[in-house]
Amino acid sequence: MYSIWLKEFDYDYVIARTVEDGLYAYQNSLKQNSANLNGFDLIVLDYDLPPKKDSSLSTKNGLYVAREVLRLNRDQRIIFASAWPQKIFNEYMESLKCFIEILQKPFEKDLFIKMIQDTFVFDTLKKVVIDMRKNNVNPNEPTPESYVNLFELLWKLQKDTFDTPDN
């Protein structure tokens, strides 16, 4: 389904049907684009991405792929498309140290494309996480001050968005 929507909007894409294929595609993309650390602009993963049969990764899933991708590039944009958003969020908070976006299945094409095109939330939270790292704060253990900073940044970005000369 995603491939039809992506093709309709002229996006280039790679489909990986297993954990191993996903890891291979990302690592291969990084090798081919060694000058650019982001091999992909975006990765869309399903939490239930299966491993190959009889694989050494038989207990792994999409969260494992995200963890490995973020180990290689902690600023990679990832959207989880899943019927289990709370499960992903809970496991993510326990294991990953980066921001990911979650899109709950089922969803319509318009929402999927809008989320791909609208990087406002990702860009905003990426800035917050970078700032937290600079201040040696774990992004998964925010302080009250970091929440204040987050809301100030969101307010500023929202204000900048609506105060542009085109509006």
mmCIF file of N, CA and C in Angstrom, residues 71-161:
data_model
loop_
_atom_site.group_PDB
_atom_site.id
_atom_site.type_symbol
_atom_site.label_atom_id
_atom_site.label_comp_id
_atom_site.label_asym_id
_atom_site.label_seq_id
_atom_site.Cartn_x
_atom_site.Cartn_y
_atom_site.Cartn_z
ATOM 1 N N ARG A 71 21.876 3.542 15.831
ATOM 2 C CA ARG A 71 23.259 3.333 16.272
ATOM 3 C C ARG A 71 24.223 3.862 15.211
ATOM 4 N N LEU A 72 23.860 3.684 13.944
ATOM 5 C CA LEU A 72 24.684 4.171 12.837
ATOM 6 C C LEU A 72 24.502 5.671 12.604
ATOM 7 N N ASN A 73 23.288 6.148 12.827
ATOM 8 C CA ASN A 73 22.977 7.562 12.598
ATOM 9 C C ASN A 73 21.849 7.972 13.538
ATOM 10 N N ARG A 74 22.200 8.549 14.656
ATOM 11 C CA ARG A 74 21.192 8.847 15.677
ATOM 12 C C ARG A 74 20.231 9.959 15.283
ATOM 13 N N ASP A 75 20.478 10.614 14.160
ATOM 14 C CA ASP A 75 19.581 11.672 13.696
ATOM 15 C C ASP A 75 18.695 11.239 12.529
ATOM 16 N N GLN A 76 18.686 9.949 12.217
ATOM 17 C CA GLN A 76 17.850 9.450 11.126
ATOM 18 C C GLN A 76 16.374 9.617 11.474
ATOM 19 N N ARG A 77 15.596 10.110 10.539
ATOM 20 C CA ARG A 77 14.152 10.255 10.765
ATOM 21 C C ARG A 77 13.481 8.896 10.545
ATOM 22 N N ILE A 78 12.702 8.468 11.541
ATOM 23 C CA ILE A 78 11.995 7.189 11.485
ATOM 24 C C ILE A 78 10.535 7.414 11.863
ATOM 25 N N ILE A 79 9.642 6.850 11.066
ATOM 26 C CA ILE A 79 8.221 6.817 11.403
ATOM 27 C C ILE A 79 7.832 5.352 11.574
ATOM 28 N N PHE A 80 7.265 5.016 12.723
ATOM 29 C CA PHE A 80 6.706 3.692 12.927
ATOM 30 C C PHE A 80 5.245 3.731 12.529
ATOM 31 N N ALA A 81 4.869 2.891 11.585
ATOM 32 C CA ALA A 81 3.469 2.716 11.196
ATOM 33 C C ALA A 81 3.041 1.386 11.799
ATOM 34 N N SER A 82 2.186 1.442 12.801
ATOM 35 C CA SER A 82 1.871 0.221 13.529
ATOM 36 C C SER A 82 0.499 0.282 14.182
ATOM 37 N N ALA A 83 -0.057 -0.896 14.386
ATOM 38 C CA ALA A 83 -1.314 -1.009 15.125
ATOM 39 C C ALA A 83 -1.060 -1.001 16.629
ATOM 40 N N TRP A 84 0.193 -0.976 17.048
ATOM 41 C CA TRP A 84 0.556 -1.065 18.461
ATOM 42 C C TRP A 84 1.325 0.172 18.925
ATOM 43 N N PRO A 85 0.777 1.376 18.792
ATOM 44 C CA PRO A 85 1.560 2.578 19.116
ATOM 45 C C PRO A 85 2.016 2.651 20.572
ATOM 46 N N GLN A 86 1.193 2.239 21.514
ATOM 47 C CA GLN A 86 1.588 2.322 22.925
ATOM 48 C C GLN A 86 2.719 1.349 23.226
ATOM 49 N N LYS A 87 2.654 0.155 22.655
ATOM 50 C CA LYS A 87 3.713 -0.840 22.851
ATOM 51 C C LYS A 87 5.033 -0.319 22.293
ATOM 52 N N ILE A 88 4.979 0.270 21.100
ATOM 53 C CA ILE A 88 6.188 0.833 20.496
ATOM 54 C C ILE A 88 6.745 1.925 21.391
ATOM 55 N N PHE A 89 5.884 2.839 21.815
ATOM 56 C CA PHE A 89 6.342 3.956 22.625
ATOM 57 C C PHE A 89 6.999 3.464 23.910
ATOM 58 N N ASN A 90 6.374 2.506 24.595
ATOM 59 C CA ASN A 90 6.936 1.986 25.843
ATOM 60 C C ASN A 90 8.290 1.329 25.615
ATOM 61 N N GLU A 91 8.391 0.477 24.601
ATOM 62 C CA GLU A 91 9.665 -0.191 24.323
ATOM 63 C C GLU A 91 10.703 0.805 23.827
ATOM 64 N N TYR A 92 10.261 1.764 23.032
ATOM 65 C CA TYR A 92 11.163 2.798 22.532
ATOM 66 C C TYR A 92 11.770 3.574 23.692
ATOM 67 N N MET A 93 10.935 3.982 24.633
ATOM 68 C CA MET A 93 11.418 4.778 25.757
ATOM 69 C C MET A 93 12.430 4.002 26.592
ATOM 70 N N GLU A 94 12.299 2.685 26.629
ATOM 71 C CA GLU A 94 13.224 1.869 27.400
ATOM 72 C C GLU A 94 14.541 1.630 26.671
ATOM 73 N N SER A 95 14.534 1.667 25.339
ATOM 74 C CA SER A 95 15.727 1.214 24.628
ATOM 75 C C SER A 95 16.389 2.240 23.718
ATOM 76 N N LEU A 96 15.643 3.152 23.145
ATOM 77 C CA LEU A 96 16.226 4.096 22.196
ATOM 78 C C LEU A 96 16.482 5.434 22.869
ATOM 79 N N LYS A 97 17.430 6.173 22.341
ATOM 80 C CA LYS A 97 17.765 7.476 22.906
ATOM 81 C C LYS A 97 17.528 8.587 21.893
ATOM 82 N N CYS A 98 16.645 8.349 20.953
ATOM 83 C CA CYS A 98 16.383 9.317 19.897
ATOM 84 C C CYS A 98 14.884 9.453 19.698
ATOM 85 N N PHE A 99 14.503 10.469 18.960
ATOM 86 C CA PHE A 99 13.090 10.732 18.721
ATOM 87 C C PHE A 99 12.611 9.976 17.491
ATOM 88 N N ILE A 100 11.468 9.313 17.598
ATOM 89 C CA ILE A 100 10.820 8.699 16.447
ATOM 90 C C ILE A 100 9.373 9.158 16.412
ATOM 91 N N GLU A 101 8.787 9.083 15.248
ATOM 92 C CA GLU A 101 7.383 9.436 15.077
ATOM 93 C C GLU A 101 6.574 8.148 14.952
ATOM 94 N N ILE A 102 5.335 8.187 15.415
ATOM 95 C CA ILE A 102 4.482 7.002 15.383
ATOM 96 C C ILE A 102 3.176 7.344 14.688
ATOM 97 N N LEU A 103 2.810 6.500 13.736
ATOM 98 C CA LEU A 103 1.571 6.654 12.982
ATOM 99 C C LEU A 103 0.736 5.401 13.219
ATOM 100 N N GLN A 104 -0.420 5.561 13.851
ATOM 101 C CA GLN A 104 -1.239 4.402 14.214
ATOM 102 C C GLN A 104 -2.038 3.890 13.021
ATOM 103 N N LYS A 105 -1.917 2.564 12.783
ATOM 104 C CA LYS A 105 -2.726 1.915 11.748
ATOM 105 C C LYS A 105 -4.121 1.671 12.284
ATOM 106 N N PRO A 106 -5.104 1.659 11.458
ATOM 107 C CA PRO A 106 -5.085 2.005 10.029
ATOM 108 C C PRO A 106 -5.087 3.526 9.860
ATOM 109 N N PHE A 107 -4.572 3.980 8.735
ATOM 110 C CA PHE A 107 -4.552 5.406 8.451
ATOM 111 C C PHE A 107 -4.796 5.620 6.968
ATOM 112 N N GLU A 108 -5.206 6.810 6.635
ATOM 113 C CA GLU A 108 -5.519 7.170 5.253
ATOM 114 C C GLU A 108 -4.276 7.696 4.546
ATOM 115 N N LYS A 109 -4.308 7.650 3.244
ATOM 116 C CA LYS A 109 -3.200 8.126 2.420
ATOM 117 C C LYS A 109 -2.849 9.573 2.747
ATOM 118 N N ASP A 110 -3.852 10.431 2.876
ATOM 119 C CA ASP A 110 -3.587 11.852 3.116
ATOM 120 C C ASP A 110 -2.788 12.076 4.396
ATOM 121 N N LEU A 111 -3.120 11.343 5.453
ATOM 122 C CA LEU A 111 -2.388 11.476 6.709
ATOM 123 C C LEU A 111 -0.950 10.986 6.553
ATOM 124 N N PHE A 112 -0.771 9.876 5.869
ATOM 125 C CA PHE A 112 0.559 9.318 5.631
ATOM 126 C C PHE A 112 1.433 10.307 4.861
ATOM 127 N N ILE A 113 0.923 10.832 3.769
ATOM 128 C CA ILE A 113 1.690 11.767 2.942
ATOM 129 C C ILE A 113 1.955 13.061 3.707
ATOM 130 N N LYS A 114 0.965 13.547 4.440
ATOM 131 C CA LYS A 114 1.154 14.778 5.224
ATOM 132 C C LYS A 114 2.262 14.588 6.251
ATOM 133 N N MET A 115 2.284 13.441 6.899
ATOM 134 C CA MET A 115 3.310 13.187 7.908
ATOM 135 C C MET A 115 4.695 13.124 7.272
ATOM 136 N N ILE A 116 4.782 12.557 6.086
ATOM 137 C CA ILE A 116 6.062 12.502 5.381
ATOM 138 C C ILE A 116 6.526 13.909 5.004
ATOM 139 N N GLN A 117 5.613 14.696 4.488
ATOM 140 C CA GLN A 117 5.964 16.027 3.996
ATOM 141 C C GLN A 117 6.172 17.045 5.110
ATOM 142 N N ASP A 118 5.452 16.904 6.202
ATOM 143 C CA ASP A 118 5.512 17.884 7.284
ATOM 144 C C ASP A 118 6.553 17.454 8.308
ATOM 145 N N THR A 119 7.705 18.070 8.246
ATOM 146 C CA THR A 119 8.795 17.703 9.149
ATOM 147 C C THR A 119 8.853 18.604 10.381
ATOM 148 N N PHE A 120 7.842 19.437 10.580
ATOM 149 C CA PHE A 120 7.864 20.398 11.688
ATOM 150 C C PHE A 120 8.102 19.725 13.037
ATOM 151 N N VAL A 121 7.320 18.704 13.361
ATOM 152 C CA VAL A 121 7.458 18.040 14.658
ATOM 153 C C VAL A 121 8.834 17.396 14.774
ATOM 154 N N PHE A 122 9.248 16.683 13.739
ATOM 155 C CA PHE A 122 10.549 16.020 13.780
ATOM 156 C C PHE A 122 11.670 17.037 13.942
ATOM 157 N N ASP A 123 11.666 18.080 13.132
ATOM 158 C CA ASP A 123 12.721 19.092 13.199
ATOM 159 C C ASP A 123 12.755 19.775 14.558
ATOM 160 N N THR A 124 11.594 20.050 15.106
ATOM 161 C CA THR A 124 11.517 20.710 16.410
ATOM 162 C C THR A 124 12.094 19.825 17.502
ATOM 163 N N LEU A 125 11.635 18.596 17.563
ATOM 164 C CA LEU A 125 12.110 17.705 18.615
ATOM 165 C C LEU A 125 13.571 17.308 18.408
ATOM 166 N N LYS A 126 14.016 17.274 17.178
ATOM 167 C CA LYS A 126 15.433 17.008 16.911
ATOM 168 C C LYS A 126 16.285 18.119 17.531
ATOM 169 N N LYS A 127 15.850 19.368 17.379
ATOM 170 C CA LYS A 127 16.580 20.488 17.984
ATOM 171 C C LYS A 127 16.599 20.367 19.500
ATOM 172 N N VAL A 128 15.487 19.963 20.076
ATOM 173 C CA VAL A 128 15.415 19.803 21.527
ATOM 174 C C VAL A 128 16.368 18.702 21.987
ATOM 175 N N VAL A 129 16.358 17.566 21.300
ATOM 176 C CA VAL A 129 17.231 16.453 21.674
ATOM 177 C C VAL A 129 18.696 16.852 21.530
ATOM 178 N N ILE A 130 19.050 17.556 20.468
ATOM 179 C CA ILE A 130 20.432 18.020 20.283
ATOM 180 C C ILE A 130 20.826 18.945 21.431
ATOM 181 N N ASP A 131 19.932 19.855 21.791
ATOM 182 C CA ASP A 131 20.197 20.767 22.904
ATOM 183 C C ASP A 131 20.371 19.994 24.206
ATOM 184 N N MET A 132 19.541 18.988 24.424
ATOM 185 C CA MET A 132 19.654 18.183 25.641
ATOM 186 C C MET A 132 20.984 17.434 25.670
ATOM 187 N N ARG A 133 21.401 16.906 24.529
ATOM 188 C CA ARG A 133 22.691 16.201 24.470
ATOM 189 C C ARG A 133 23.837 17.159 24.793
ATOM 190 N N LYS A 134 23.768 18.376 24.254
ATOM 191 C CA LYS A 134 24.816 19.372 24.521
ATOM 192 C C LYS A 134 24.922 19.663 26.011
ATOM 193 N N ASN A 135 23.792 19.624 26.689
ATOM 194 C CA ASN A 135 23.764 19.906 28.125
ATOM 195 C C ASN A 135 23.854 18.643 28.974
ATOM 196 N N ASN A 136 24.258 17.545 28.340
ATOM 197 C CA ASN A 136 24.416 16.260 29.020
ATOM 198 C C ASN A 136 23.150 15.815 29.748
ATOM 199 N N VAL A 137 22.010 16.022 29.102
ATOM 200 C CA VAL A 137 20.727 15.583 29.644
ATOM 201 C C VAL A 137 20.241 14.421 28.792
ATOM 202 N N ASN A 138 19.809 13.357 29.435
ATOM 203 C CA ASN A 138 19.268 12.212 28.714
ATOM 204 C C ASN A 138 17.899 12.593 28.153
ATOM 205 N N PRO A 139 17.703 12.535 26.819
ATOM 206 C CA PRO A 139 16.407 12.895 26.237
ATOM 207 C C PRO A 139 15.244 12.060 26.764
ATOM 208 N N ASN A 140 15.531 10.886 27.297
ATOM 209 C CA ASN A 140 14.462 10.037 27.820
ATOM 210 C C ASN A 140 14.146 10.322 29.287
ATOM 211 N N GLU A 141 14.892 11.248 29.894
ATOM 212 C CA GLU A 141 14.639 11.638 31.279
ATOM 213 C C GLU A 141 14.597 13.161 31.362
ATOM 214 N N PRO A 142 13.598 13.773 30.730
ATOM 215 C CA PRO A 142 13.561 15.236 30.690
ATOM 216 C C PRO A 142 13.336 15.850 32.069
ATOM 217 N N THR A 143 13.946 16.997 32.263
ATOM 218 C CA THR A 143 13.768 17.760 33.493
ATOM 219 C C THR A 143 12.652 18.777 33.280
ATOM 220 N N PRO A 144 12.138 19.353 34.356
ATOM 221 C CA PRO A 144 11.135 20.417 34.178
ATOM 222 C C PRO A 144 11.660 21.553 33.304
ATOM 223 N N GLU A 145 12.926 21.875 33.464
ATOM 224 C CA GLU A 145 13.518 22.937 32.646
ATOM 225 C C GLU A 145 13.510 22.565 31.162
ATOM 226 N N SER A 146 13.762 21.292 30.858
ATOM 227 C CA SER A 146 13.767 20.887 29.448
ATOM 228 C C SER A 146 12.369 20.976 28.848
ATOM 229 N N TYR A 147 11.330 20.712 29.656
ATOM 230 C CA TYR A 147 9.962 20.892 29.159
ATOM 231 C C TYR A 147 9.688 22.357 28.849
ATOM 232 N N VAL A 148 10.138 23.236 29.721
ATOM 233 C CA VAL A 148 9.966 24.673 29.481
ATOM 234 C C VAL A 148 10.667 25.058 28.187
ATOM 235 N N ASN A 149 11.894 24.583 28.013
ATOM 236 C CA ASN A 149 12.637 24.881 26.783
ATOM 237 C C ASN A 149 11.924 24.339 25.556
ATOM 238 N N LEU A 150 11.360 23.139 25.663
ATOM 239 C CA LEU A 150 10.626 22.542 24.551
ATOM 240 C C LEU A 150 9.448 23.428 24.161
ATOM 241 N N PHE A 151 8.662 23.831 25.136
ATOM 242 C CA PHE A 151 7.489 24.648 24.821
ATOM 243 C C PHE A 151 7.885 26.025 24.297
ATOM 244 N N GLU A 152 8.965 26.592 24.802
ATOM 245 C CA GLU A 152 9.434 27.877 24.277
ATOM 246 C C GLU A 152 9.859 27.728 22.822
ATOM 247 N N LEU A 153 10.565 26.644 22.525
ATOM 248 C CA LEU A 153 11.003 26.408 21.151
ATOM 249 C C LEU A 153 9.812 26.163 20.235
ATOM 250 N N LEU A 154 8.865 25.349 20.671
ATOM 251 C CA LEU A 154 7.670 25.106 19.858
ATOM 252 C C LEU A 154 6.907 26.402 19.608
ATOM 253 N N TRP A 155 6.781 27.230 20.631
ATOM 254 C CA TRP A 155 6.075 28.500 20.478
ATOM 255 C C TRP A 155 6.801 29.383 19.471
ATOM 256 N N LYS A 156 8.132 29.451 19.597
ATOM 257 C CA LYS A 156 8.912 30.280 18.674
ATOM 258 C C LYS A 156 8.778 29.773 17.239
ATOM 259 N N LEU A 157 8.899 28.468 17.064
ATOM 260 C CA LEU A 157 8.784 27.911 15.720
ATOM 261 C C LEU A 157 7.387 28.106 15.154
ATOM 262 N N GLN A 158 6.381 27.939 15.974
ATOM 263 C CA GLN A 158 5.015 28.153 15.509
ATOM 264 C C GLN A 158 4.812 29.616 15.137
ATOM 265 N N LYS A 159 5.323 30.510 15.951
ATOM 266 C CA LYS A 159 5.209 31.944 15.682
ATOM 267 C C LYS A 159 5.927 32.281 14.375
ATOM 268 N N ASP A 160 7.134 31.745 14.195
ATOM 269 C CA ASP A 160 7.888 31.985 12.960
ATOM 270 C C ASP A 160 7.137 31.462 11.749
ATOM 271 N N THR A 161 6.465 30.329 11.909
ATOM 272 C CA THR A 161 5.707 29.738 10.807
ATOM 273 C C THR A 161 4.553 30.637 10.392
#
